[in-house]
Coordinates of C-alpha atoms in Angstrom, one line a residue:
X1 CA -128.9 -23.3 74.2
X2 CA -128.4 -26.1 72.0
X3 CA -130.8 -29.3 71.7
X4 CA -127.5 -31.4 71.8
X5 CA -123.8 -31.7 73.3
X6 CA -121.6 -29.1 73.6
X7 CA -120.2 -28.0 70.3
X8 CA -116.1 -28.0 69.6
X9 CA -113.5 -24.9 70.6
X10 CA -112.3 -23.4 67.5
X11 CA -110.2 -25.7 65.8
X12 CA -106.5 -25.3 64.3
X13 CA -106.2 -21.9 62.3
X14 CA -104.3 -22.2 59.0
X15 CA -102.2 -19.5 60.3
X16 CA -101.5 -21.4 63.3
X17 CA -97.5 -22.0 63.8
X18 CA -97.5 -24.9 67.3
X19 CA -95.6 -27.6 67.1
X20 CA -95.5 -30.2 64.6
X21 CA -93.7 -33.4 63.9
X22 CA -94.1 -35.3 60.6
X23 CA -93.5 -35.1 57.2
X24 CA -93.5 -32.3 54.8
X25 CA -93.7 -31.7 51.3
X26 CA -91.1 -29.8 49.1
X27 CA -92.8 -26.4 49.8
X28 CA -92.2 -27.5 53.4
X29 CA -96.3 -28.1 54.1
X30 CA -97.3 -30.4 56.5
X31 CA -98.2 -33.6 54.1
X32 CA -98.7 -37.0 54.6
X33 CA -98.5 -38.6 58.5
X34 CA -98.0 -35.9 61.7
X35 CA -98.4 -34.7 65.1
X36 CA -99.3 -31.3 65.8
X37 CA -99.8 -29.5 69.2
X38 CA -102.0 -26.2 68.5
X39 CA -101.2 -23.0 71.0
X40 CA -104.5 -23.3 72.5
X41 CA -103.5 -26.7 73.7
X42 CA -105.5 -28.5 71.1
X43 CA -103.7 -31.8 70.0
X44 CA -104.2 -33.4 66.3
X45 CA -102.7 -36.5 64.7
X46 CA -103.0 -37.9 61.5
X47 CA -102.8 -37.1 57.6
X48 CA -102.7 -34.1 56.3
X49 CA -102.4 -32.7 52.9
X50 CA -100.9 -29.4 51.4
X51 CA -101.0 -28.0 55.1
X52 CA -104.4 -29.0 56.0
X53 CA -106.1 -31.9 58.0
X54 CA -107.3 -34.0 55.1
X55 CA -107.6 -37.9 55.2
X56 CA -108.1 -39.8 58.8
X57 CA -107.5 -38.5 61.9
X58 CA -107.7 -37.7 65.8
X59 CA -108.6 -34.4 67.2
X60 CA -108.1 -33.7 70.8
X61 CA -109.9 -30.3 72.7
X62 CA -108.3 -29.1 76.0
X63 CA -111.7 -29.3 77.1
X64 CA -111.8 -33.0 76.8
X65 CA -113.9 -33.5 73.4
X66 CA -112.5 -35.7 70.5
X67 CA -113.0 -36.4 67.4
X68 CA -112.0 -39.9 65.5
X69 CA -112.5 -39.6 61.6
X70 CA -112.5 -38.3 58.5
X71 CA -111.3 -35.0 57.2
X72 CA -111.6 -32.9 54.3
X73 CA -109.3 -29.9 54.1
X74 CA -109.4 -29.2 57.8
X75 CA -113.3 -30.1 58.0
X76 CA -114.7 -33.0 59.4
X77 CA -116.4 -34.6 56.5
X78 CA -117.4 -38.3 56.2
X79 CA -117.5 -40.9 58.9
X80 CA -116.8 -39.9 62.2
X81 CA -117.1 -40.3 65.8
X82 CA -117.2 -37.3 68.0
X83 CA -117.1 -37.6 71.6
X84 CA -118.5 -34.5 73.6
X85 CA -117.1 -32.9 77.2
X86 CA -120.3 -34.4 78.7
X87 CA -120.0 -37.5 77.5
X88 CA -122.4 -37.6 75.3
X89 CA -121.3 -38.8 71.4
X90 CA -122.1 -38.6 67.6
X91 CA -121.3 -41.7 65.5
X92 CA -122.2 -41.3 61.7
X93 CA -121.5 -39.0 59.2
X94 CA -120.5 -35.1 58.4
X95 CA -120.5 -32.9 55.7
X96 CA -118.7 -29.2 55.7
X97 CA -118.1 -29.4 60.0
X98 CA -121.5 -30.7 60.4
X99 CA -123.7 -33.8 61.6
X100 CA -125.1 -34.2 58.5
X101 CA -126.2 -37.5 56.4
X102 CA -127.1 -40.7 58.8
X103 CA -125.9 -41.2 62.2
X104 CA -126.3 -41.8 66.0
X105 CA -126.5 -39.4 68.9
X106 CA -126.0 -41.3 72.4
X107 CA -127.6 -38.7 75.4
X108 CA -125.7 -38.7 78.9
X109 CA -129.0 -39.6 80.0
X110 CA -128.9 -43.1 78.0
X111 CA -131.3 -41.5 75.4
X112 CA -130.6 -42.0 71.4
X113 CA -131.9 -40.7 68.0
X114 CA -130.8 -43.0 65.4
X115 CA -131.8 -41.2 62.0
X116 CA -131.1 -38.5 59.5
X117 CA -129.1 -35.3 60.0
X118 CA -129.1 -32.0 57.8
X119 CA -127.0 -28.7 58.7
X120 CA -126.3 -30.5 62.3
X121 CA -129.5 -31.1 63.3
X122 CA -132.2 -34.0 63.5
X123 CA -134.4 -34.1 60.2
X124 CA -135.5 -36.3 58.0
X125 CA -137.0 -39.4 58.8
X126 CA -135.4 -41.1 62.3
X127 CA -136.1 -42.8 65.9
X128 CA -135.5 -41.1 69.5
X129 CA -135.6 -43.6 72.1
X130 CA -136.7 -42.3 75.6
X131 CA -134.2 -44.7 77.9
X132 CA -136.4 -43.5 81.4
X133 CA -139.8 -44.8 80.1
X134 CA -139.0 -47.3 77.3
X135 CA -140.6 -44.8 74.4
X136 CA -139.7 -44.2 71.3
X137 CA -141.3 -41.7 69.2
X138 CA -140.6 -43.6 64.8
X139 CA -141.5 -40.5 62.0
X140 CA -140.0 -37.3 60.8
X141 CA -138.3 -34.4 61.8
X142 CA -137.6 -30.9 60.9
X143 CA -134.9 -28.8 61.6
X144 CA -134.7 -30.6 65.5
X145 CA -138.5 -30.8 66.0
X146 CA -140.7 -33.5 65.8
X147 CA -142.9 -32.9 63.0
X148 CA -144.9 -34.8 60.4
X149 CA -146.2 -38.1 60.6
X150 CA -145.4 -40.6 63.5
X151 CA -145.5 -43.1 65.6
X152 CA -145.1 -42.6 69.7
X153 CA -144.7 -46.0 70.9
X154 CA -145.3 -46.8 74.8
X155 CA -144.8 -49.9 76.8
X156 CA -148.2 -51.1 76.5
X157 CA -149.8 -48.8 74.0
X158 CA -148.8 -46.3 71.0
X159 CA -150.0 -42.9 69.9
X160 CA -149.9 -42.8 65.4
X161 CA -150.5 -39.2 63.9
X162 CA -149.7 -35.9 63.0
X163 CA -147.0 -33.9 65.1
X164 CA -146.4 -30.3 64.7
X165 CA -143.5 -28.4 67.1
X166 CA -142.9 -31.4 68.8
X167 CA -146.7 -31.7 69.7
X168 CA -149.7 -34.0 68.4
X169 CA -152.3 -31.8 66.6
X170 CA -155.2 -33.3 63.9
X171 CA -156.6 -36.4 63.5
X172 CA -155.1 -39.7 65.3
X173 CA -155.5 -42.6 67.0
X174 CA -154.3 -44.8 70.9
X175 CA -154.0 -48.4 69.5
X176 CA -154.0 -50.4 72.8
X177 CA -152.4 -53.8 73.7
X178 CA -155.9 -55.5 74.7
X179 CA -157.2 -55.4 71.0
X180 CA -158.9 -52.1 70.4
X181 CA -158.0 -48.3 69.2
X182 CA -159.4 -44.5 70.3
X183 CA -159.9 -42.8 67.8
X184 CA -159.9 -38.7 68.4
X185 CA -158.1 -35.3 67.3
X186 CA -155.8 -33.1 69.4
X187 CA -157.4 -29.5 69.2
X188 CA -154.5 -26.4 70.0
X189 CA -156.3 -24.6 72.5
X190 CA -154.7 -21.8 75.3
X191 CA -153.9 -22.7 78.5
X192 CA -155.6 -20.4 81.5
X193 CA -153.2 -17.6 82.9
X194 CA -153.1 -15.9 86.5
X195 CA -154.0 -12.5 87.2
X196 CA -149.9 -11.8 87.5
X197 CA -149.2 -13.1 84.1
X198 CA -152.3 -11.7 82.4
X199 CA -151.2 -8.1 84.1
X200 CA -147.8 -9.0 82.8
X201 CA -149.4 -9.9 78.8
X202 CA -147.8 -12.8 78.6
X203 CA -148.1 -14.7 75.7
X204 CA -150.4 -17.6 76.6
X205 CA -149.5 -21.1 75.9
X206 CA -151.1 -23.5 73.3
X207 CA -151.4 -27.1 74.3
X208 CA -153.0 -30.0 72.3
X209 CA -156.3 -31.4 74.0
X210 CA -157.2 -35.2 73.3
X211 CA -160.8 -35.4 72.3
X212 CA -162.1 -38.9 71.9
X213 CA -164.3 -39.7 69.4
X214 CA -164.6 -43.5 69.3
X215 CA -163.6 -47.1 70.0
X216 CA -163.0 -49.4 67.0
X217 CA -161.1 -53.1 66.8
X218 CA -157.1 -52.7 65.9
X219 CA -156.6 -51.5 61.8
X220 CA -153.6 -51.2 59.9
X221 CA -152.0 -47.9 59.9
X222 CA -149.5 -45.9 57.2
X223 CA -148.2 -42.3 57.9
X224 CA -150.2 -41.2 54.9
X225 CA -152.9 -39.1 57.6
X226 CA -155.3 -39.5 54.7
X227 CA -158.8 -37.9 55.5
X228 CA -161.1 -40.1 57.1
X229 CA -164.0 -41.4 55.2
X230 CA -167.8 -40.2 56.1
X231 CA -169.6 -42.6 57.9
X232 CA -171.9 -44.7 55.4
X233 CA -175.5 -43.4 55.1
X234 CA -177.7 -45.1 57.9
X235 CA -176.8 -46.7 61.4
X236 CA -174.8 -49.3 62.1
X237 CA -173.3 -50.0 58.2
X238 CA -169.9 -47.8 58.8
X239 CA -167.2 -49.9 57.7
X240 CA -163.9 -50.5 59.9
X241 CA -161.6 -50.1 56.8
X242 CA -158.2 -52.3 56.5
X243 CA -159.0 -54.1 59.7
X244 CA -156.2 -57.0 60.5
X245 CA -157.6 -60.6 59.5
X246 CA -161.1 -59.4 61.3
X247 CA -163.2 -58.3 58.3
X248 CA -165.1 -56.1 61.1
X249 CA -168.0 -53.6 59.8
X250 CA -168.7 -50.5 61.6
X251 CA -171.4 -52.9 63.4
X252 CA -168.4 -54.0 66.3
X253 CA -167.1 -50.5 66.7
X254 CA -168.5 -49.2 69.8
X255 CA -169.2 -45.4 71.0
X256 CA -166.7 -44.7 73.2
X257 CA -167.5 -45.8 76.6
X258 CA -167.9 -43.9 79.9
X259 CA -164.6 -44.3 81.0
X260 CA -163.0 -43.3 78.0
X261 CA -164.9 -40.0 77.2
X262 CA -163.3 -36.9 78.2
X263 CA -160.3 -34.5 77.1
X264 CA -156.4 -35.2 77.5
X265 CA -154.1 -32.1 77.6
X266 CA -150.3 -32.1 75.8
X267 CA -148.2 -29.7 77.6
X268 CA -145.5 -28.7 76.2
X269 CA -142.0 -29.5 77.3
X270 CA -139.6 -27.8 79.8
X271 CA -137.3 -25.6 78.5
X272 CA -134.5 -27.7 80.0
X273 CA -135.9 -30.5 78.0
X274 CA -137.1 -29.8 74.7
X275 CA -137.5 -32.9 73.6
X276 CA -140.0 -34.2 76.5
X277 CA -143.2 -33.7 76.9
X278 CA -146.8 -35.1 78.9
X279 CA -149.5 -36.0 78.3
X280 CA -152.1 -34.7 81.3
X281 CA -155.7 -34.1 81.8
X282 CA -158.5 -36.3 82.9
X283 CA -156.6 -39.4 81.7
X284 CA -153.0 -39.4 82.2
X285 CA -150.2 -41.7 81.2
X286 CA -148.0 -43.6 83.8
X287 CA -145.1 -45.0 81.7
X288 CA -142.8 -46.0 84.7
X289 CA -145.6 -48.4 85.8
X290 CA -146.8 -49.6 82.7
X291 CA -150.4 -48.6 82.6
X292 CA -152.7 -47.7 80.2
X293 CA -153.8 -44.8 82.1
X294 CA -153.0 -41.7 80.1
X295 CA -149.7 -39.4 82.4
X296 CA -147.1 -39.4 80.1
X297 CA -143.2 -38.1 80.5
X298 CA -141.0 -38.6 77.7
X299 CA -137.4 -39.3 78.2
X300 CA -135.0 -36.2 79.1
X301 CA -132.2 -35.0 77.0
X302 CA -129.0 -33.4 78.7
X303 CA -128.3 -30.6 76.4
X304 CA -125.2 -28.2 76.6
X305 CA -124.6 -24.9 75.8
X306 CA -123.3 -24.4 72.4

């Protein structure tokens, strides 16, 4: 199963005869402007050079994909723009066949990731915007998965921290739109099995629990996940470091309050949907309405078969 649109039939053989119309070189290779209908009904127009696609061009699947762009002796390679059965698209660049350099994925679902590419999939440093909830999850990737330092931003609040296979694990912080921050770490613990599945040994499942640890006024934050500093010998004299025009001392951060004690689960995300996940527990995020309240879904992604 692939984590994006469905990939391109095997393209035009070099040992392919079809049909062709265009010019030719002396040694009778296709060279310079043509038209060429492959035998598996594959269509291609555009430069070639020394009897390969090299230069710009169209390709055309039976299936219904294209591709607009550049090649490179019959590979895709440079700018191009390749639009999948689905309907789902790639705008940017390729190296070698590959999404690889900067580009744009558009989802059937309305989704994007906007970012860095490497050997076809999403790594390096980029944005996926969830179109469903309005989220957007700003920070690196490796090899397709969330991972490293980030941002999850929500309509009314954001989540900045550590991911690890597409999951929030370490130290972080909820910096909320009415002025304050929770600070916490998601723990990995195992989720409870049935008597069937625990006959069965299945493996269990590790999700991230939220546990809260405080409330403090808003702070500056850089994806460095530096270690936090010990609290300051003595109560009350704990300073609120890099805190936006406030000059706040540990003296106006607060214990977190009644309501906001407790633990948050991360499940992880359907199989179906492997960018998505939630957010569940004793506080739960509720994206399509907006609240503050933690019962988070993350946008979907329509993936196809490779």
């Amino acid at each position: 199963m692939s984590d994006l649109g469905s990939e391109e039939l095997e393209e035009e053989g070099e040992n392919d005869i079809g049909e062709y119309e265009g010019d030719r070189n002396e040694a009778g290779e296709r060279h310079g402007h043509g038209k060429a209908r492959l035998p598996n009904g594959d269509t291609y127009e555009g430069s070639y050079e020394f009897g390969k696609r090299h230069g710009q061009g169209t390709y055309k699947f039976k299936n219904g994909a294209r591709y607009v762009g550049e090649y490179v002796r019959n590979k895709k390679h440079g700018q191009g723009t390749f639009i999948y059965p689905d309907g789902s698209r790639y705008e940017g660049e390729w190296a070698d066949d590959q999404r690889h350099g900067h580009g744009v994925y558009y989802y059937v679902n309305n989704d994007t990731y906007t970012g860095d590419w490497f050997a076809h999939q999403r790594h390096g440093q980029g944005t996926y915007f969830y179109a469903e909830t309005g989220s957007k999850y700003v920070g690196t990737w490796v090899n397709g998965q969330q991972e490293g330092a980030a941002e999850l931003i929500h309509l009314n609040h954001r989540y900045q921290g550590k991911f690890m296979n597409k999951n929030p694990v370490g130290p972080g912080k909820y910096v909320f739109d009415i002025g304050c921050e929770q600070h916490g770490e998601y723990r990995l613990t195992d989720t409870e099995r049935g008597e069937e599945e625990e006959e069965e040994e299945t493996l269990a499942t590790i999700v991230p629990k939220w546990k809260a640890a405080r409330i403090t006024g808003l702070a500056l934050w850089t994806p460095t996940l530096a270690e936090e500093q010990p609290p300051a010998e003595g109560p009350g004299h704990e300073e609120v470091a890099g805190t936006e025009g406030r000059g706040e001392s540990e003296e106006e951060a607060q214990d977190v309050p009644e309501g906001y004690e407790g633990e948050m689960e991360m499940l992880r995300p359907l199989d179906e949907d492997p960018d998505a996940f939630r957010e569940e527990g004793q506080y739960s995020y509720d994206l399509d309405q907006g609240n503050v309240s933690f019962d988070e879904e993350e946008g979907r992604q329509s993936d196809l078969q490779d």
